[in-house]
mmCIF file of C-alpha atoms in Angstrom:
data_model
loop_
_atom_site.group_PDB
_atom_site.id
_atom_site.type_symbol
_atom_site.label_atom_id
_atom_site.label_comp_id
_atom_site.label_asym_id
_atom_site.label_seq_id
_atom_site.Cartn_x
_atom_site.Cartn_y
_atom_site.Cartn_z
ATOM 1 C CA MET A 1 55.477 -48.995 -55.638
ATOM 2 C CA LYS A 2 57.831 -47.299 -53.200
ATOM 3 C CA LYS A 3 57.235 -43.582 -52.699
ATOM 4 C CA TYR A 4 59.882 -40.880 -52.698
ATOM 5 C CA ASP A 5 60.210 -37.372 -51.367
ATOM 6 C CA PHE A 6 60.315 -34.945 -54.297
ATOM 7 C CA VAL A 7 62.571 -31.931 -53.746
ATOM 8 C CA ILE A 8 62.335 -28.725 -55.773
ATOM 9 C CA PRO A 9 65.126 -26.153 -55.258
ATOM 10 C CA LEU A 10 63.166 -23.167 -56.514
ATOM 11 C CA LYS A 11 64.190 -19.673 -57.506
ATOM 12 C CA ALA A 12 60.751 -18.197 -58.034
ATOM 13 C CA SER A 13 62.028 -14.911 -59.459
ATOM 14 C CA GLU A 14 63.405 -16.708 -62.530
ATOM 15 C CA SER A 15 59.952 -17.730 -63.782
ATOM 16 C CA ILE A 16 59.036 -16.368 -67.211
ATOM 17 C CA TRP A 17 55.669 -18.111 -67.487
ATOM 18 C CA GLY A 18 52.979 -16.159 -65.687
ATOM 19 C CA ASP A 19 52.890 -16.623 -61.931
ATOM 20 C CA ASN A 20 55.427 -19.450 -61.700
ATOM 21 C CA ASN A 21 53.447 -21.720 -64.007
ATOM 22 C CA GLU A 22 56.610 -23.783 -64.480
ATOM 23 C CA LEU A 23 56.208 -24.885 -60.866
ATOM 24 C CA ARG A 24 52.435 -25.195 -61.128
ATOM 25 C CA TYR A 25 52.549 -27.713 -63.985
ATOM 26 C CA LEU A 26 55.482 -29.635 -62.549
ATOM 27 C CA LEU A 27 53.403 -30.156 -59.394
ATOM 28 C CA ARG A 28 50.365 -31.239 -61.405
ATOM 29 C CA SER A 29 52.466 -33.751 -63.307
ATOM 30 C CA VAL A 30 54.048 -35.063 -60.100
ATOM 31 C CA GLU A 31 50.714 -35.569 -58.384
ATOM 32 C CA GLU A 32 49.267 -37.319 -61.417
ATOM 33 C CA ASN A 33 52.194 -39.516 -62.386
ATOM 34 C CA PHE A 34 54.961 -39.782 -59.787
ATOM 35 C CA PRO A 35 55.120 -42.068 -56.714
ATOM 36 C CA VAL A 36 55.542 -39.075 -54.421
ATOM 37 C CA ASN A 37 55.735 -39.284 -50.649
ATOM 38 C CA ARG A 38 55.775 -35.521 -50.103
ATOM 39 C CA VAL A 39 56.821 -32.427 -52.003
ATOM 40 C CA ILE A 40 59.600 -30.324 -50.482
ATOM 41 C CA ILE A 41 60.152 -26.846 -51.916
ATOM 42 C CA ILE A 42 63.318 -25.008 -50.900
ATOM 43 C CA SER A 43 63.275 -21.341 -51.847
ATOM 44 C CA ASP A 44 63.501 -17.799 -50.535
ATOM 45 C CA HIS A 45 59.735 -17.507 -51.060
ATOM 46 C CA LEU A 46 56.727 -19.361 -52.440
ATOM 47 C CA PRO A 47 54.205 -18.186 -55.004
ATOM 48 C CA ASP A 48 50.955 -17.161 -53.307
ATOM 49 C CA TRP A 49 48.999 -19.966 -54.978
ATOM 50 C CA VAL A 50 51.000 -22.789 -53.353
ATOM 51 C CA ASN A 51 49.036 -24.678 -50.695
ATOM 52 C CA LYS A 52 51.467 -24.679 -47.777
ATOM 53 C CA LYS A 53 49.442 -27.355 -45.994
ATOM 54 C CA ASN A 54 50.399 -29.893 -48.641
ATOM 55 C CA VAL A 55 54.068 -29.061 -49.192
ATOM 56 C CA LEU A 56 57.031 -28.824 -46.883
ATOM 57 C CA PHE A 57 58.469 -25.361 -47.441
ATOM 58 C CA ILE A 58 62.024 -24.665 -46.318
ATOM 59 C CA GLU A 59 63.082 -21.046 -46.602
ATOM 60 C CA GLN A 60 66.545 -20.736 -48.071
ATOM 61 C CA GLY A 61 68.020 -18.172 -50.408
ATOM 62 C CA ASP A 62 70.690 -18.276 -53.100
ATOM 63 C CA PRO A 63 74.020 -16.949 -51.799
ATOM 64 C CA PHE A 64 75.884 -17.439 -55.067
ATOM 65 C CA LEU A 65 75.198 -14.748 -57.652
ATOM 66 C CA HIS A 66 76.634 -16.475 -60.731
ATOM 67 C CA HIS A 67 76.831 -20.145 -59.763
ATOM 68 C CA LYS A 68 73.363 -21.631 -60.095
ATOM 69 C CA ASP A 69 74.556 -25.174 -59.513
ATOM 70 C CA ALA A 70 76.137 -24.203 -56.191
ATOM 71 C CA ASN A 71 72.818 -22.794 -54.990
ATOM 72 C CA ILE A 72 71.083 -25.987 -56.087
ATOM 73 C CA ILE A 73 73.694 -28.141 -54.336
ATOM 74 C CA LEU A 74 73.148 -26.246 -51.081
ATOM 75 C CA LYS A 75 69.376 -26.669 -51.302
ATOM 76 C CA VAL A 76 69.565 -30.358 -52.145
ATOM 77 C CA LEU A 77 72.037 -30.777 -49.281
ATOM 78 C CA THR A 78 69.491 -29.150 -46.948
ATOM 79 C CA ALA A 79 66.961 -31.762 -48.057
ATOM 80 C CA ALA A 80 69.450 -34.607 -47.645
ATOM 81 C CA GLN A 81 70.093 -33.496 -44.061
ATOM 82 C CA LEU A 82 66.441 -33.727 -43.037
ATOM 83 C CA PRO A 83 66.143 -36.510 -40.442
ATOM 84 C CA ASP A 84 62.975 -37.895 -42.026
ATOM 85 C CA ILE A 85 63.938 -37.608 -45.696
ATOM 86 C CA THR A 86 63.291 -40.779 -47.676
ATOM 87 C CA PRO A 87 66.653 -42.606 -48.056
ATOM 88 C CA THR A 88 66.407 -42.026 -51.788
ATOM 89 C CA PHE A 89 64.661 -38.855 -52.908
ATOM 90 C CA PHE A 90 64.289 -37.102 -56.232
ATOM 91 C CA TRP A 91 65.207 -33.513 -56.976
ATOM 92 C CA SER A 92 63.921 -31.542 -59.930
ATOM 93 C CA CYS A 93 64.062 -28.099 -61.471
ATOM 94 C CA ASP A 94 60.683 -26.498 -62.111
ATOM 95 C CA ASP A 95 61.027 -26.731 -65.909
ATOM 96 C CA HIS A 96 60.579 -30.508 -65.973
ATOM 97 C CA LEU A 97 57.372 -32.530 -66.300
ATOM 98 C CA VAL A 98 56.548 -36.159 -65.572
ATOM 99 C CA LEU A 99 54.392 -37.223 -68.515
ATOM 100 C CA ARG A 100 53.342 -40.706 -67.422
ATOM 101 C CA GLU A 101 53.708 -43.081 -64.523
ATOM 102 C CA PRO A 102 57.258 -44.450 -64.447
ATOM 103 C CA LYS A 103 57.918 -48.154 -64.367
ATOM 104 C CA SER A 104 59.920 -49.218 -61.329
ATOM 105 C CA TYR A 105 63.072 -49.763 -63.395
ATOM 106 C CA GLU A 106 62.802 -46.208 -64.756
ATOM 107 C CA LEU A 107 63.291 -44.696 -61.301
ATOM 108 C CA ARG A 108 67.051 -44.568 -61.607
ATOM 109 C CA PRO A 109 69.759 -42.101 -62.666
ATOM 110 C CA PHE A 110 70.088 -41.601 -66.407
ATOM 111 C CA TYR A 111 73.048 -40.210 -68.315
ATOM 112 C CA ILE A 112 73.420 -38.590 -71.740
ATOM 113 C CA SER A 113 76.987 -39.414 -72.790
ATOM 114 C CA ASP A 114 80.468 -40.184 -71.546
ATOM 115 C CA LEU A 115 82.248 -36.843 -71.377
ATOM 116 C CA GLU A 116 85.471 -38.616 -72.262
ATOM 117 C CA ASN A 117 84.130 -39.010 -75.799
ATOM 118 C CA GLU A 118 82.801 -35.493 -76.391
ATOM 119 C CA PRO A 119 84.485 -33.653 -79.305
ATOM 120 C CA SER A 120 86.378 -30.421 -78.771
ATOM 121 C CA TRP A 121 83.597 -28.225 -80.204
ATOM 122 C CA TRP A 122 81.099 -29.553 -77.634
ATOM 123 C CA TRP A 123 82.755 -27.762 -74.716
ATOM 124 C CA SER A 124 81.916 -24.161 -75.645
ATOM 125 C CA GLY A 125 79.692 -21.984 -73.445
ATOM 126 C CA THR A 126 79.531 -20.990 -69.788
ATOM 127 C CA TRP A 127 77.621 -24.030 -68.560
ATOM 128 C CA LYS A 128 79.932 -26.430 -70.371
ATOM 129 C CA GLN A 129 82.928 -24.723 -68.825
ATOM 130 C CA GLY A 130 81.451 -25.877 -65.519
ATOM 131 C CA MET A 131 81.018 -29.336 -66.978
ATOM 132 C CA ARG A 132 84.664 -29.264 -68.079
ATOM 133 C CA ARG A 133 85.681 -28.440 -64.508
ATOM 134 C CA THR A 134 83.477 -31.271 -63.245
ATOM 135 C CA PHE A 135 85.025 -33.639 -65.792
ATOM 136 C CA ASN A 136 88.563 -32.686 -64.754
ATOM 137 C CA TYR A 137 87.708 -33.107 -61.063
ATOM 138 C CA LEU A 138 86.289 -36.583 -61.633
ATOM 139 C CA LYS A 139 89.262 -37.590 -63.798
ATOM 140 C CA LYS A 140 91.652 -36.476 -61.068
ATOM 141 C CA MET A 141 89.754 -38.627 -58.579
ATOM 142 C CA GLY A 142 89.884 -41.625 -60.897
ATOM 143 C CA LYS A 143 86.094 -41.695 -61.298
ATOM 144 C CA HIS A 144 83.890 -42.296 -64.325
ATOM 145 C CA THR A 145 82.885 -39.219 -66.309
ATOM 146 C CA TYR A 146 79.301 -39.818 -67.434
ATOM 147 C CA HIS A 147 77.169 -36.758 -68.179
ATOM 148 C CA TYR A 148 74.231 -37.129 -65.762
ATOM 149 C CA ASP A 149 72.880 -33.589 -66.032
ATOM 150 C CA ALA A 150 70.110 -34.802 -68.293
ATOM 151 C CA HIS A 151 67.606 -32.099 -67.273
ATOM 152 C CA ILE A 152 65.190 -34.554 -65.643
ATOM 153 C CA PRO A 153 64.227 -35.406 -62.057
ATOM 154 C CA GLN A 154 67.139 -37.405 -60.655
ATOM 155 C CA PRO A 155 67.287 -39.783 -57.660
ATOM 156 C CA ILE A 156 69.619 -38.879 -54.831
ATOM 157 C CA GLU A 157 70.835 -41.139 -52.044
ATOM 158 C CA ALA A 158 70.672 -38.895 -48.990
ATOM 159 C CA VAL A 159 73.547 -40.421 -47.003
ATOM 160 C CA GLU A 160 75.930 -40.422 -49.949
ATOM 161 C CA PHE A 161 74.985 -36.879 -50.918
ATOM 162 C CA LYS A 162 75.785 -35.650 -47.416
ATOM 163 C CA GLU A 163 79.108 -37.492 -47.445
ATOM 164 C CA ILE A 164 80.151 -35.994 -50.768
ATOM 165 C CA PHE A 165 78.931 -32.413 -50.401
ATOM 166 C CA SER A 166 79.061 -31.571 -46.687
ATOM 167 C CA ASN A 167 82.758 -30.732 -47.022
ATOM 168 C CA PHE A 168 82.883 -29.890 -50.725
ATOM 169 C CA GLU A 169 84.132 -26.329 -51.196
ATOM 170 C CA LEU A 170 81.816 -24.316 -53.415
ATOM 171 C CA LYS A 171 83.243 -21.198 -55.036
ATOM 172 C CA GLU A 172 81.538 -18.439 -57.017
ATOM 173 C CA SER A 173 84.142 -18.619 -59.769
ATOM 174 C CA GLU A 174 84.370 -22.427 -60.008
ATOM 175 C CA ARG A 175 81.193 -23.954 -61.341
ATOM 176 C CA HIS A 176 80.457 -27.668 -61.067
ATOM 177 C CA CYS A 177 77.448 -29.623 -62.328
ATOM 178 C CA ILE A 178 75.498 -31.329 -59.563
ATOM 179 C CA ASN A 179 74.290 -34.611 -61.054
ATOM 180 C CA THR A 180 77.474 -35.410 -62.958
ATOM 181 C CA LEU A 181 79.561 -34.590 -59.905
ATOM 182 C CA PHE A 182 77.407 -36.723 -57.605
ATOM 183 C CA HIS A 183 76.400 -39.799 -59.582
ATOM 184 C CA ASN A 184 79.909 -40.554 -60.840
ATOM 185 C CA GLN A 185 81.180 -40.676 -57.264
ATOM 186 C CA VAL A 186 78.493 -43.022 -55.952
ATOM 187 C CA GLY A 187 79.856 -46.040 -57.812
ATOM 188 C CA TYR A 188 77.013 -47.602 -59.774
ATOM 189 C CA HIS A 189 77.735 -51.035 -61.227
ATOM 190 C CA ARG A 190 75.503 -50.335 -64.224
ATOM 191 C CA ARG A 191 74.675 -47.123 -66.051
ATOM 192 C CA TYR A 192 71.532 -46.301 -67.988
ATOM 193 C CA HIS A 193 71.306 -44.020 -71.009
ATOM 194 C CA ILE A 194 68.353 -41.628 -71.196
ATOM 195 C CA GLY A 195 67.580 -42.836 -74.716
ATOM 196 C CA ILE A 196 64.068 -41.870 -75.825
ATOM 197 C CA LEU A 197 62.614 -41.402 -72.340
ATOM 198 C CA LYS A 198 62.763 -37.597 -72.575
ATOM 199 C CA ALA A 199 61.395 -34.953 -74.932
ATOM 200 C CA THR A 200 63.560 -31.830 -74.859
ATOM 201 C CA PHE A 201 62.566 -28.336 -75.988
ATOM 202 C CA GLU A 202 65.574 -26.032 -76.067
ATOM 203 C CA LYS A 203 64.686 -24.199 -79.268
ATOM 204 C CA PRO A 204 61.316 -22.833 -80.399
ATOM 205 C CA GLU A 205 58.742 -25.292 -81.697
ATOM 206 C CA THR A 206 55.555 -23.569 -82.817
ATOM 207 C CA GLU A 207 53.582 -26.507 -84.227
ATOM 208 C CA ILE A 208 51.293 -28.083 -81.635
ATOM 209 C CA SER A 209 51.003 -31.284 -83.652
ATOM 210 C CA ALA A 210 54.794 -31.638 -83.722
ATOM 211 C CA ILE A 211 54.994 -31.152 -79.951
ATOM 212 C CA ARG A 212 52.332 -33.783 -79.349
ATOM 213 C CA THR A 213 54.294 -36.212 -81.521
ATOM 214 C CA MET A 214 57.552 -35.452 -79.704
ATOM 215 C CA ILE A 215 56.116 -36.114 -76.245
ATOM 216 C CA HIS A 216 54.161 -39.230 -77.165
ATOM 217 C CA ASN A 217 54.946 -42.032 -74.683
ATOM 218 C CA ARG A 218 57.884 -40.098 -73.223
ATOM 219 C CA LEU A 219 58.469 -40.264 -69.477
ATOM 220 C CA TYR A 220 59.839 -36.743 -69.076
ATOM 221 C CA LEU A 221 59.514 -33.388 -70.798
ATOM 222 C CA SER A 222 62.036 -30.641 -70.224
ATOM 223 C CA TYR A 223 62.378 -27.160 -71.640
ATOM 224 C CA ASN A 224 64.332 -23.955 -71.260
ATOM 225 C CA ASN A 225 63.185 -20.365 -71.678
ATOM 226 C CA ARG A 226 63.838 -20.425 -75.406
ATOM 227 C CA GLY A 227 61.850 -23.603 -75.869
ATOM 228 C CA LEU A 228 58.843 -22.423 -73.855
ATOM 229 C CA THR A 229 56.770 -21.221 -76.787
ATOM 230 C CA SER A 230 53.064 -20.452 -76.619
ATOM 231 C CA ALA A 231 52.510 -23.733 -78.477
ATOM 232 C CA LEU A 232 54.370 -25.704 -75.812
ATOM 233 C CA GLN A 233 52.473 -23.866 -73.081
ATOM 234 C CA SER A 234 49.222 -24.800 -74.814
ATOM 235 C CA VAL A 235 50.148 -28.496 -74.957
ATOM 236 C CA ILE A 236 51.229 -28.514 -71.302
ATOM 237 C CA THR A 237 48.053 -26.833 -70.080
ATOM 238 C CA GLU A 238 46.006 -29.203 -72.212
ATOM 239 C CA LYS A 239 47.761 -32.249 -70.747
ATOM 240 C CA PHE A 240 47.502 -31.105 -67.111
ATOM 241 C CA PRO A 241 44.280 -29.040 -66.865
ATOM 242 C CA ASN A 242 43.317 -29.893 -63.284
ATOM 243 C CA PRO A 243 44.700 -28.165 -60.194
ATOM 244 C CA SER A 244 46.744 -30.351 -57.873
ATOM 245 C CA LYS A 245 46.461 -30.577 -54.111
ATOM 246 C CA TYR A 246 49.559 -28.405 -53.981
ATOM 247 C CA GLU A 247 47.554 -25.418 -55.278
ATOM 248 C CA LEU A 248 45.091 -23.211 -53.462
ATOM 249 C CA ILE A 249 41.761 -23.431 -55.251
#
């Protein structure tokens, strides 16, 4: 199977799980299950436990105070501009996990819905205001409006990403959502729904047995701070107990 560079635009100070355990278990899952060429971490600093011999670390901060997606776009753009980046690479937040080896046809962009069909109540909240802006931008350009910010590792075509974002004006007060903004402009002939490939934890689940059932045979697991219960931590540490080569032993 083809191997891909795996890019992590990290903001280490946002970790709520010990010493950046979000990153630690993402890296363990990537080493165990993903066809990775190399890991590239782009951040203002690395946790002390990261083995710098086995990752490419690019030092880059976060100039936007209230526009997380803009900071991510800049970091992913830095990766896309590397002369030796794999033509297609994956980028991922640290609160994702790869639960099993993907089949070749699963290494593609996945969407959640067509934003055109979302009801009026769906658009509330700060993040969805950014999605609304992204939706309006794509509509104005005559592009499709699929919701690709599925909170999973997503493939990026380096050349196309540079073409789209090198001259895209990022503003503190105008949030856009990276995957939805990018993938709808690339022009895929077919689109693939995330379906049951992902287990999502965005509200507390305290029953270990329920968590094990939810992640059974899933490709990806994702969570937010609210969903990262002690029970979920226990299941994650149980599933990935062994240090990866990206950790100092």
